[in-house]
XYZ file of N, CA, C and O in Angstrom:
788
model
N -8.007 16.699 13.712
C -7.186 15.502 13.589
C -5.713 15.869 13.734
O -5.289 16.860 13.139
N -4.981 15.185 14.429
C -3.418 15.215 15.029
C -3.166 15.253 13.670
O -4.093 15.064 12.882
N -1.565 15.564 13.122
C -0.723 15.351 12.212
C 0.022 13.898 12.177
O 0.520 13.238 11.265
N -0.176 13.637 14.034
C 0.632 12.190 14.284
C -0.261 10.995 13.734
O 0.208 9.907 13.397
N -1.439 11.292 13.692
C -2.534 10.322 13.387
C -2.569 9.608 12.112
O -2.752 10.246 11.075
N -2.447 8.641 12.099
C -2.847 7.890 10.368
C -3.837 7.661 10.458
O -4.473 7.067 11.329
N -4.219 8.318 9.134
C -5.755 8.113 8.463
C -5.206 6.640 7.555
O -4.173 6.523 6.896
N -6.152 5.751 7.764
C -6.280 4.694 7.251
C -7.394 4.157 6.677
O -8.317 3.872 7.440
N -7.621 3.802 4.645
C -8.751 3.699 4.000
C -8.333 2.436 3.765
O -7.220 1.941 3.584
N -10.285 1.677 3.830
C -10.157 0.758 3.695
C -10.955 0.401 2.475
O -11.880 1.189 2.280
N -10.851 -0.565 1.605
C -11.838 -0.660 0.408
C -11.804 -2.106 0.195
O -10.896 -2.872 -0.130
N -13.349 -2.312 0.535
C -13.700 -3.795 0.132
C -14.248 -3.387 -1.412
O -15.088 -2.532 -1.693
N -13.473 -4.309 -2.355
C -14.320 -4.552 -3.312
C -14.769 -5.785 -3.966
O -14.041 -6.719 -4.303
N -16.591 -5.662 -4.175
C -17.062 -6.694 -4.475
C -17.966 -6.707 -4.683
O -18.709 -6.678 -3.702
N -18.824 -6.776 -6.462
C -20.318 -6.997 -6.933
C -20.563 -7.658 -5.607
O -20.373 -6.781 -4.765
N -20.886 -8.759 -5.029
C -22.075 -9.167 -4.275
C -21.958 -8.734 -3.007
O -23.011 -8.799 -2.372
N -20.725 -8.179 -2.243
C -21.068 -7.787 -1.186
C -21.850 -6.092 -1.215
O -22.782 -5.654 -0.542
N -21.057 -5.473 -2.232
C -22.053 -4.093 -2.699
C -22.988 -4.068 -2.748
O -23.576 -3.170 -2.145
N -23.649 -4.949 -3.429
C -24.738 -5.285 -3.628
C -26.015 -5.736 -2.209
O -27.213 -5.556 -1.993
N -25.111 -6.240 -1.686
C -26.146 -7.048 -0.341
C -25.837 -8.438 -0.055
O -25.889 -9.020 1.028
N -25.582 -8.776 -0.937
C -26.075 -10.378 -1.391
C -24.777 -11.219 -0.890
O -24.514 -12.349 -1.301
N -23.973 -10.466 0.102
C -23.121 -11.484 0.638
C -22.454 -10.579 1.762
O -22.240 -9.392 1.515
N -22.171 -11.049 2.814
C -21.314 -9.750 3.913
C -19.826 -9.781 3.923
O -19.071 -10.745 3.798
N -19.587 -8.611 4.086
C -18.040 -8.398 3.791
C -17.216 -8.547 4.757
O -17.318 -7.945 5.826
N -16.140 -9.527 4.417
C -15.595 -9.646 5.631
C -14.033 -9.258 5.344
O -13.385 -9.585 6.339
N -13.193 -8.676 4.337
C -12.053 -8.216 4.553
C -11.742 -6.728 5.194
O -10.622 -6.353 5.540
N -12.852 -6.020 5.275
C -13.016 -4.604 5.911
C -12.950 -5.045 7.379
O -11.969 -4.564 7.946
N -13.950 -6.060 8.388
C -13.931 -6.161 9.353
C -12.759 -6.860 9.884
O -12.521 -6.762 11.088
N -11.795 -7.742 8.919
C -10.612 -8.739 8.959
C -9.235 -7.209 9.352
O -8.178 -7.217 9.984
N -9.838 -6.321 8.744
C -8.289 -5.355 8.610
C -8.559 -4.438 10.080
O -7.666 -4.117 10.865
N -10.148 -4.088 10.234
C -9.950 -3.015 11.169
C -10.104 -4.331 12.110
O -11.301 -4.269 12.389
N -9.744 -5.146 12.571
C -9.247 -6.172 14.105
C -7.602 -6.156 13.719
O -6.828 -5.704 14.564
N -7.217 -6.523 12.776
C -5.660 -6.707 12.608
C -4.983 -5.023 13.260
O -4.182 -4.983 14.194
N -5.483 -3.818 12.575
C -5.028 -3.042 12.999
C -5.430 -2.251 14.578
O -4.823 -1.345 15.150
N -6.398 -2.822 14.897
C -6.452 -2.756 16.378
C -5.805 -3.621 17.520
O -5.846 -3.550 18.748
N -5.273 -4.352 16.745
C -4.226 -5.141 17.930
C -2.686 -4.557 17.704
O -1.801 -4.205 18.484
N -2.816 -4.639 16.005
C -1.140 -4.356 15.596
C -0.788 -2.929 15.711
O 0.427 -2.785 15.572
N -1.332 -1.971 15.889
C -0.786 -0.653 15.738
C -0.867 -0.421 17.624
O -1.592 -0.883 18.504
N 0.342 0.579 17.595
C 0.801 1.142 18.857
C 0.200 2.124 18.927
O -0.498 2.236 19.935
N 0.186 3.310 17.883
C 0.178 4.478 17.835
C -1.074 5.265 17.296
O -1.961 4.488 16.942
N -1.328 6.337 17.168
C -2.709 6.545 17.311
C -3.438 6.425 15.516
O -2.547 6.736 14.726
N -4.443 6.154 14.959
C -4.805 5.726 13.934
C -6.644 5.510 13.935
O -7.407 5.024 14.769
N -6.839 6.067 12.714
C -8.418 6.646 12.257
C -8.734 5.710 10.901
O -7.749 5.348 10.257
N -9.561 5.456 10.615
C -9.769 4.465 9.609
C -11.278 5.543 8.477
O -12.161 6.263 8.942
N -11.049 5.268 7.253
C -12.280 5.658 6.519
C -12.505 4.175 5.721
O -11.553 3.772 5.053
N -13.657 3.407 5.771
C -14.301 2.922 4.866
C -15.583 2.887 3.725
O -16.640 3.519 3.731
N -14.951 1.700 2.561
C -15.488 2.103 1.601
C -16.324 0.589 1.421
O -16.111 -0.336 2.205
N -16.931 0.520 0.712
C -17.645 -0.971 -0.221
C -18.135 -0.589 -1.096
O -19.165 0.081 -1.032
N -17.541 -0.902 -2.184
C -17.914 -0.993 -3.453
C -17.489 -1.840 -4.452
O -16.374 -2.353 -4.545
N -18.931 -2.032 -5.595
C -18.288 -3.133 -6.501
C -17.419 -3.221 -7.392
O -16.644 -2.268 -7.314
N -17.177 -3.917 -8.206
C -16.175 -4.354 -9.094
C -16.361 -3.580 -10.179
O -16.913 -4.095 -11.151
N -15.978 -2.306 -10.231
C -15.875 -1.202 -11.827
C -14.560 -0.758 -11.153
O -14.325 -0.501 -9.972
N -13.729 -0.742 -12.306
C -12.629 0.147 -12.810
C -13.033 1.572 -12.254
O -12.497 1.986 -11.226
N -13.899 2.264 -12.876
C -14.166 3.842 -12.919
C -14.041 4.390 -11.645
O -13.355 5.319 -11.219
N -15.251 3.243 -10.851
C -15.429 3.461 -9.301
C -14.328 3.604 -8.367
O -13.981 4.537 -7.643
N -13.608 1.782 -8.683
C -12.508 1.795 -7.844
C -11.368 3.376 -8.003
O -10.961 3.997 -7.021
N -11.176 3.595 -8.877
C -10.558 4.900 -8.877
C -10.971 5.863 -8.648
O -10.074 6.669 -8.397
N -12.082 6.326 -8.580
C -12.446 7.469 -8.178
C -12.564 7.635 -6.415
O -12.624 8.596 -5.647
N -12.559 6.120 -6.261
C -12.891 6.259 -4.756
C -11.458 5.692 -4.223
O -11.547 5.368 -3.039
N -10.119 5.479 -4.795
C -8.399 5.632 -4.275
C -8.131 7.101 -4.683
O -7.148 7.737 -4.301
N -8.943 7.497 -5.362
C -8.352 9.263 -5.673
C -9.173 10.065 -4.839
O -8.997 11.268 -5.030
N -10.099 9.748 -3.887
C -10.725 10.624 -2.765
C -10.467 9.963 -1.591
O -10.996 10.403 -0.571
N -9.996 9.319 -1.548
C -9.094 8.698 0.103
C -7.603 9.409 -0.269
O -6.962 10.103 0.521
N -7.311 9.169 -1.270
C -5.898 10.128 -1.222
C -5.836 11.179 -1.046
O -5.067 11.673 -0.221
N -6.743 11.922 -1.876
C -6.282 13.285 -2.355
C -7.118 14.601 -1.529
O -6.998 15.826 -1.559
N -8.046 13.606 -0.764
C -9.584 14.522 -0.610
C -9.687 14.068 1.445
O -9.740 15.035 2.205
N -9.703 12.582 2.081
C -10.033 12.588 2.854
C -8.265 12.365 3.873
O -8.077 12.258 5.084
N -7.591 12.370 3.078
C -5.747 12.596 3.383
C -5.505 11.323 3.759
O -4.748 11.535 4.707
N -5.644 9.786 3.665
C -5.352 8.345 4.255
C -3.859 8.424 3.558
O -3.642 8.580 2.356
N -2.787 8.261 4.712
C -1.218 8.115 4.316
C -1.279 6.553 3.983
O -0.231 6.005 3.640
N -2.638 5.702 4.082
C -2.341 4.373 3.813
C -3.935 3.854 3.503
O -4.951 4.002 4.181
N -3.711 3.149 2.122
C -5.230 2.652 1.421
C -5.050 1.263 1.236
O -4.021 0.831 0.716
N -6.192 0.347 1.713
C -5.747 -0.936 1.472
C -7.075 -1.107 0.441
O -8.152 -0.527 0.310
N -6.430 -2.159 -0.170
C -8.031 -2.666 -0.946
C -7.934 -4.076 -0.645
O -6.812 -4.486 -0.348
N -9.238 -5.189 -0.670
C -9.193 -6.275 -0.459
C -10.396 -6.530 -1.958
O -11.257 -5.722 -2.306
N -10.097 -7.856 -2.606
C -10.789 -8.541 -3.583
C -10.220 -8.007 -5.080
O -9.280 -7.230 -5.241
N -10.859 -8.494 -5.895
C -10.396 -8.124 -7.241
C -9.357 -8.105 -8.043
O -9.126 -7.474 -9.074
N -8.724 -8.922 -7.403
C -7.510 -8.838 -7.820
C -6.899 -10.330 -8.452
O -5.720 -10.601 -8.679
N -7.968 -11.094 -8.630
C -7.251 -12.438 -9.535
C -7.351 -12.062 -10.988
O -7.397 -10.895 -11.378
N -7.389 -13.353 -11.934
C -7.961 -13.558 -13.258
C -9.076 -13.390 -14.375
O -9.282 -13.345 -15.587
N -9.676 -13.324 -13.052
C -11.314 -13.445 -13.763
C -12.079 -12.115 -14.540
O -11.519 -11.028 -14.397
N -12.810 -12.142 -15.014
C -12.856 -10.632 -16.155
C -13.237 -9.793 -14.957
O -12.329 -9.036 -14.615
N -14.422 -9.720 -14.171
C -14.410 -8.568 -13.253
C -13.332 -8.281 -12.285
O -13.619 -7.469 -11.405
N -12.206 -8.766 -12.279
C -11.096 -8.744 -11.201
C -10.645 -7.504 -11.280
O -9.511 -7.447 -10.803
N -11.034 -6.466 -11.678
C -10.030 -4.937 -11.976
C -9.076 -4.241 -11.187
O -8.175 -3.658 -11.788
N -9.112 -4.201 -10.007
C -8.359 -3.808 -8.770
C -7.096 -3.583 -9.484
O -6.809 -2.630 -10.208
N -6.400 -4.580 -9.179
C -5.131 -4.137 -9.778
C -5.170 -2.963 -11.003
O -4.346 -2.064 -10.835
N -6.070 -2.848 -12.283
C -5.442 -2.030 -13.124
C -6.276 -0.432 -12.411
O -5.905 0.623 -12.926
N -7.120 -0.373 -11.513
C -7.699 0.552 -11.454
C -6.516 1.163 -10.338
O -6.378 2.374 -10.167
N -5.748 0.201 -9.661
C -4.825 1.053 -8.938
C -3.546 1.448 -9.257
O -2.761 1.949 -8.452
N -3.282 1.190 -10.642
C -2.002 0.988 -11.391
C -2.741 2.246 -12.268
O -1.846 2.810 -12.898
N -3.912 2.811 -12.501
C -4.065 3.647 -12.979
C -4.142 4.764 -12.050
O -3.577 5.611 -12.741
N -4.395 5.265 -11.141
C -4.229 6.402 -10.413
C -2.051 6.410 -9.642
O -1.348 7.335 -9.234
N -1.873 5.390 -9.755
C -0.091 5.368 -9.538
C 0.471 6.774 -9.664
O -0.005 7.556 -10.488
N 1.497 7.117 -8.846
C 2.498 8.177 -9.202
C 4.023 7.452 -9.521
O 4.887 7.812 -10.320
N 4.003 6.050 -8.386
C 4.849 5.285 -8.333
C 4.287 4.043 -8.219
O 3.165 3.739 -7.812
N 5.275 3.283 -8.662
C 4.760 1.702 -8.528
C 5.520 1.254 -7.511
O 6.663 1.710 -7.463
N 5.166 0.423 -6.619
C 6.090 -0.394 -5.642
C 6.089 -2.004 -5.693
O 5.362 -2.586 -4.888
N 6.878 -2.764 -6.609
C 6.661 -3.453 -7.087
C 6.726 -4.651 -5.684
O 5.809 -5.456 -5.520
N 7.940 -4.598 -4.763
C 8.295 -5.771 -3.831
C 6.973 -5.943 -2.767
O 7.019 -6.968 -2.088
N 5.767 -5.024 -2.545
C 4.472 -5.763 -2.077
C 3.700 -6.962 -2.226
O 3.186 -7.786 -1.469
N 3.840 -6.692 -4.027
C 3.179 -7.721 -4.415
C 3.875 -8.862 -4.201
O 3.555 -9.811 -3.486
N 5.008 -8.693 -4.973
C 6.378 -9.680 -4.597
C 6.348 -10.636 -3.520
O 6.392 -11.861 -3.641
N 6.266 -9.930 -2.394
C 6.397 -10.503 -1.040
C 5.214 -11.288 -1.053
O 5.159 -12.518 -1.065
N 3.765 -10.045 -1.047
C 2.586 -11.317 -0.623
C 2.322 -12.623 -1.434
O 1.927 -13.671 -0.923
N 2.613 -12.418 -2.899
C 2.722 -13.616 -3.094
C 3.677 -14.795 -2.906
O 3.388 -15.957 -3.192
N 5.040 -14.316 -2.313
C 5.885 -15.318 -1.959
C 5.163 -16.416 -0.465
O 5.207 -17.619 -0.210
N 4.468 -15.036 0.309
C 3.675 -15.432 1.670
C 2.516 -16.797 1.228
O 2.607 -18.021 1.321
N 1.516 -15.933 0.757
C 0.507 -16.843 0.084
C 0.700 -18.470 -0.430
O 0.136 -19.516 -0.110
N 2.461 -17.919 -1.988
C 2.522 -19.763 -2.119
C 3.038 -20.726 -1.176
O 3.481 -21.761 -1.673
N 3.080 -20.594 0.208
C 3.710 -21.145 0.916
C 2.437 -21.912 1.688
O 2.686 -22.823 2.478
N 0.780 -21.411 1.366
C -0.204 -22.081 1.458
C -1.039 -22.453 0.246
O -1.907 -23.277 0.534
N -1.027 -22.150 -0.793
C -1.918 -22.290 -1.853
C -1.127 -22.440 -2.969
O -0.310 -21.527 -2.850
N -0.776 -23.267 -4.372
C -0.331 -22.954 -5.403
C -0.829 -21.954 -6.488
O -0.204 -21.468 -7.430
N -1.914 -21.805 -6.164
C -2.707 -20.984 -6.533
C -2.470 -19.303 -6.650
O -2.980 -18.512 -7.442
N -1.510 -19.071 -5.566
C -1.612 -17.649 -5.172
C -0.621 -17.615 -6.304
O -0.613 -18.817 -6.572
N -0.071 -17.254 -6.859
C 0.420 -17.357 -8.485
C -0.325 -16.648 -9.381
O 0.188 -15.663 -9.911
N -2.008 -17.133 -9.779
C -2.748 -16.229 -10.037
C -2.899 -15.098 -8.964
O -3.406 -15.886 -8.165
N -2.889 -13.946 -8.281
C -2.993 -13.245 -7.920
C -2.372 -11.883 -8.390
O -1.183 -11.858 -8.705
N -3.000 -10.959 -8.435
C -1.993 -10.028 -9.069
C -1.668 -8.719 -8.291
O -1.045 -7.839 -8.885
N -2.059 -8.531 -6.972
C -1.755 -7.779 -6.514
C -0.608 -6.714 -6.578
O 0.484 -7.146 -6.949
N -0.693 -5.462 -6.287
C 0.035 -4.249 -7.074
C 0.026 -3.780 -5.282
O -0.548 -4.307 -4.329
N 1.007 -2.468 -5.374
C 1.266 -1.423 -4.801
C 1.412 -0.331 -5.119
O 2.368 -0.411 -5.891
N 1.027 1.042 -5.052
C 1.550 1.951 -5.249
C 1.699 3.308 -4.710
O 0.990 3.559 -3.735
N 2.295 4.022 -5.041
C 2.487 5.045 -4.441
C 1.779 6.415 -5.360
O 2.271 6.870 -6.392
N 0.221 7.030 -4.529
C -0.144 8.524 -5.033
C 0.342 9.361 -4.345
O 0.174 9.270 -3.129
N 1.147 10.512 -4.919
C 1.303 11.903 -3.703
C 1.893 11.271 -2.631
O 2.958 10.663 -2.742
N 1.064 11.403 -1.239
C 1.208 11.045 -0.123
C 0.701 9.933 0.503
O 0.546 9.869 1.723
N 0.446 9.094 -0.235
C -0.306 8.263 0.054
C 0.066 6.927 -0.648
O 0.274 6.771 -1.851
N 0.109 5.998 0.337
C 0.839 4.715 -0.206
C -0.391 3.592 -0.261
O -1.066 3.382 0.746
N -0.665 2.791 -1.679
C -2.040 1.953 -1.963
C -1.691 0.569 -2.019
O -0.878 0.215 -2.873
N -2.250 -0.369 -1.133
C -1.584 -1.422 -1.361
C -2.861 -2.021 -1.702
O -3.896 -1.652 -1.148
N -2.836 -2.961 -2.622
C -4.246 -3.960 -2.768
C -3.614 -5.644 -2.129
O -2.578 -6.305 -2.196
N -5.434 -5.794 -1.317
C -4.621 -7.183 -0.279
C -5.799 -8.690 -1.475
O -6.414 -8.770 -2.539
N -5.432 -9.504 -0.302
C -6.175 -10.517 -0.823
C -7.810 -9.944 -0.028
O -8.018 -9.014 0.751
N -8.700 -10.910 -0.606
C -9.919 -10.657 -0.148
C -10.584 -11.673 0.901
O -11.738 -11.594 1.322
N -9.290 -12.987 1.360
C -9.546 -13.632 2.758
C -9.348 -13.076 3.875
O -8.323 -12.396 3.829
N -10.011 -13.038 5.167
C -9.351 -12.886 6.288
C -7.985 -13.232 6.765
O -7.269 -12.382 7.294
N -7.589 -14.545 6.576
C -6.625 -15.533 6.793
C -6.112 -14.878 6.164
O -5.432 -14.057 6.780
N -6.067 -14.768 4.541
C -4.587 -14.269 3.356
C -4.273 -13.048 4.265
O -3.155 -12.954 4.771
N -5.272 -12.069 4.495
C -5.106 -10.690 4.596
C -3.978 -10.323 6.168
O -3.100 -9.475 6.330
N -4.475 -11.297 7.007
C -3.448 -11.293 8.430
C -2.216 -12.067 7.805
O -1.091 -11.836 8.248
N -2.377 -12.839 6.943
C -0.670 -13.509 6.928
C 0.104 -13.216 5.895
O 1.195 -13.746 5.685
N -0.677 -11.935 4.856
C 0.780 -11.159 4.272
C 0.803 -9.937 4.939
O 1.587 -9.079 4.531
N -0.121 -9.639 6.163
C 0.439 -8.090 6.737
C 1.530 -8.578 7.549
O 2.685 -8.151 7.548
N 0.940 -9.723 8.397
C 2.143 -10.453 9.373
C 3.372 -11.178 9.135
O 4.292 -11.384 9.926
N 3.250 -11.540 7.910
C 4.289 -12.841 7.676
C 3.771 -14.084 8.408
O 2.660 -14.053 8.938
N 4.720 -15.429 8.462
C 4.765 -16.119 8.762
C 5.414 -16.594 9.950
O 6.639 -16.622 9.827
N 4.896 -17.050 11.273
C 5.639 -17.220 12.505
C 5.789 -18.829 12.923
O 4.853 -19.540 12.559
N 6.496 -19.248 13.398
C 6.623 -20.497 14.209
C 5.824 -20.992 15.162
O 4.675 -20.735 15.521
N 6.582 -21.693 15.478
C 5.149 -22.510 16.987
C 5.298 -21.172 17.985
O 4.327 -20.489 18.311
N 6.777 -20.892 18.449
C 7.163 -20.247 19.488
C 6.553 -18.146 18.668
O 6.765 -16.943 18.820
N 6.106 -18.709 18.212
C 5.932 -16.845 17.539
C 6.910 -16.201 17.003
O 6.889 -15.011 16.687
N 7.982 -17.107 16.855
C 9.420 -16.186 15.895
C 9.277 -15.890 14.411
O 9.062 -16.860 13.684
N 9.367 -14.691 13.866
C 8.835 -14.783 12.927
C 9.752 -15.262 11.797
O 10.976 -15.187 11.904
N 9.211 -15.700 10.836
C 10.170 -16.959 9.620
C 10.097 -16.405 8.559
O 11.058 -16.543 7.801
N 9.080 -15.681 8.174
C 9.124 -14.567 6.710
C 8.555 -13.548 7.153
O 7.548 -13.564 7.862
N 9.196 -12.491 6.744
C 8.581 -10.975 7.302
C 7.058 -10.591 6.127
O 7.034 -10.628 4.896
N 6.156 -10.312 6.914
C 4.739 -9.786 6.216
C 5.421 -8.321 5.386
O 6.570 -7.893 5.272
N 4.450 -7.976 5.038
C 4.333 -6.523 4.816
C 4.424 -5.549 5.342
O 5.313 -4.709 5.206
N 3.530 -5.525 6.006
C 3.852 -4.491 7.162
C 4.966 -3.680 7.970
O 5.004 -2.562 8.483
N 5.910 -4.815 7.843
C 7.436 -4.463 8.018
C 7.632 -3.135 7.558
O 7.933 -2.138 8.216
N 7.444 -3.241 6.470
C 8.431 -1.905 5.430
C 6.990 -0.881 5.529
O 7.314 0.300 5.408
N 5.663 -1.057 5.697
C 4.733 0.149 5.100
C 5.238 1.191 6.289
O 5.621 2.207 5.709
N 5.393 1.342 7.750
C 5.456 2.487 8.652
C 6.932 3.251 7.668
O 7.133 4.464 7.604
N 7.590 2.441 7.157
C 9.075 3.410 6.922
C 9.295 4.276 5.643
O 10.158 5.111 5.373
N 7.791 3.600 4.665
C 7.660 3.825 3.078
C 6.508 5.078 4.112
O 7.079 6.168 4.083
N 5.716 5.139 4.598
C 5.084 6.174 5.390
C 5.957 7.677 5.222
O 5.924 8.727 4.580
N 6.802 6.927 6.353
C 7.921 8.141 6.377
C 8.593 8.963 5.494
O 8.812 10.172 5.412
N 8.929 7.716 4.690
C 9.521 8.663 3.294
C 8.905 9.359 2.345
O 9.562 9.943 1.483
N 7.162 9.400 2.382
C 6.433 9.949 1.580
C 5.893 10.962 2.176
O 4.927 11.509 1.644
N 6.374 11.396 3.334
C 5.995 12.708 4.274
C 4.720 12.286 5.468
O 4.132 13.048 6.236
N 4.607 11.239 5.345
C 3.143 10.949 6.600
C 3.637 10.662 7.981
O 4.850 10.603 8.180
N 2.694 10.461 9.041
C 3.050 10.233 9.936
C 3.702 9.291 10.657
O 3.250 8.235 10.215
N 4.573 9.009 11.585
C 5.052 8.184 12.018
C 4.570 6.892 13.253
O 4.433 6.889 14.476
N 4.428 5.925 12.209
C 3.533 4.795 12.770
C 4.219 3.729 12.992
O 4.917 3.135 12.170
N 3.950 3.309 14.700
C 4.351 2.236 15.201
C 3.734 1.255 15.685
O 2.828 1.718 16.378
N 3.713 -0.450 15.715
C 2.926 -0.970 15.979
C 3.767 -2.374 17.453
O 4.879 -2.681 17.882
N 2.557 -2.696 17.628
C 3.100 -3.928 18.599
C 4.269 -4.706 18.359
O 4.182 -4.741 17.132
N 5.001 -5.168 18.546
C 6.487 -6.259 17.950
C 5.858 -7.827 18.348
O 6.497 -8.851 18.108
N 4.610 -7.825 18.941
C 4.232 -9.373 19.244
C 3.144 -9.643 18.305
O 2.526 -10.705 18.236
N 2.879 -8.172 17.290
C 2.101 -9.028 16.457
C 3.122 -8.654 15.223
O 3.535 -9.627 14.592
N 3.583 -7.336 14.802
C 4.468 -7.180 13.567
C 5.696 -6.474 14.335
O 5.584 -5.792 15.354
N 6.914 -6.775 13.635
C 7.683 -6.317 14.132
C 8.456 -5.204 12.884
O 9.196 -5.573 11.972
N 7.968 -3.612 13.223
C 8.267 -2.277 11.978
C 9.869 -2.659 12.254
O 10.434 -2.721 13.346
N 10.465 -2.915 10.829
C 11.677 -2.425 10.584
C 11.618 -0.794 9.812
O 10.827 -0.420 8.947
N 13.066 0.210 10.649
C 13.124 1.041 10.065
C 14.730 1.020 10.284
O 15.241 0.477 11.263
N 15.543 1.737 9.165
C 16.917 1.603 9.192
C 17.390 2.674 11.081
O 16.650 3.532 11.563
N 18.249 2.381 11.474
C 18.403 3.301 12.783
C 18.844 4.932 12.897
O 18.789 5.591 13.935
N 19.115 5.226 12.099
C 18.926 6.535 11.049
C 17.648 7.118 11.416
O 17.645 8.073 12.192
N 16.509 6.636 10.928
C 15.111 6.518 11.289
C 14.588 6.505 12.197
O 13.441 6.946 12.123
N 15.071 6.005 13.602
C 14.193 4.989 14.358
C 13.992 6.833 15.097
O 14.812 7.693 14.774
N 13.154 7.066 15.785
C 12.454 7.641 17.082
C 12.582 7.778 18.326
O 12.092 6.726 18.738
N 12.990 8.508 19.449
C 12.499 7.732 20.452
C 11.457 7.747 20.480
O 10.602 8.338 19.820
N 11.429 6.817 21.580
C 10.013 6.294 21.991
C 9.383 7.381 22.916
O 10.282 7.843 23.618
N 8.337 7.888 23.148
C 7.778 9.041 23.624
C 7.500 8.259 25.210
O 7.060 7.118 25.350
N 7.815 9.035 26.115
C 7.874 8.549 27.334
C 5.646 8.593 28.225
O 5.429 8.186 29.367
């Protein structure tokens, strides 16, 4: 595996899709988003598993630490409800917290649901490796990586995605660039690359 390459983990979590008893669709929602949106070269590890605390951590501390992903997403678990754990299971393996992820996606979200309020989504930072937990819709999951765009495709609130290639950088991983017609990476110009011919 290149050094240029991002390893990218993905983690659906969810009693019934673990289980069988329902098919998962935020794992297949992320690896299409990142096959259109990324430029640059990128490897994916996935996971499915249900709703335990113990689990969810043991399996963000072997995508970090064990299979090297400079970027872990999780989808589900993350509202109110007693099995919702996500959030504390990723707030428990933390080195750093990154609080403006959550921030943002839920600013994205209430702009369709009042609801997204309950949500508790976290970010954080292990070692080398930056953990973001998403929503567990398809729809939520493309429109806080993307933000929000206009009729004409201009974009009107910046997604997430914006800032993860540059929080990459600063945690020693590789340097990841993606399409500007689906996300457009801000990095200060200090930063920026050329572009490899």
């Amino acid at each position: 595996m290149s050094t240029d390459t991002l390893r990218i983990g993905l983690v659906s979590i969810s009693d019934r899709a673990s289980s069988g008893g329902y098919e998962d669709k935020g794992v297949p929602a992320l690896r299409d988003w990142f096959s259109q949106a990324l430029s640059s070269p990128w490897e994916m590890e996935t996971r499915l598993i249900p709703d335990d605390q113990a689990i969810i951590e043991r399996t963000l501390i072997e995508l970090c630490d064990e299979a090297g992903c400079a970027l872990v997403l999780t989808t589900g678990g993350t509202g109110p409800a007693p099995r919702d754990v996500t959030p504390e299971a990723t707030l428990a393996v933390a080195h750093k917290v990154m609080p403006g992820f959550g921030e943002q996606m839920r600013q994205i979200s209430l702009k369709f649901v009042p609801t997204a309020i309950l949500s508790r989504q976290v970010a954080v930072i292990r070692g080398k490796s930056l953990i973001i937990n998403l929503p567990g819709q398809p729809k939520s999951i493309k429109e806080t990586l993307e933000g929000l765009k206009n009729a004409a495709g201009e974009s009107l609130v910046d997604g997430i995605f914006a800032a993860v290639p540059y929080c990459i950088d600063l945690i020693g991983g590789p340097y990841v660039e993606a399409h500007a017609s689906v996300v457009k990476v801000f990095r200060p110009k200090s930063a920026i690359r050329p572009t490899s011919a």
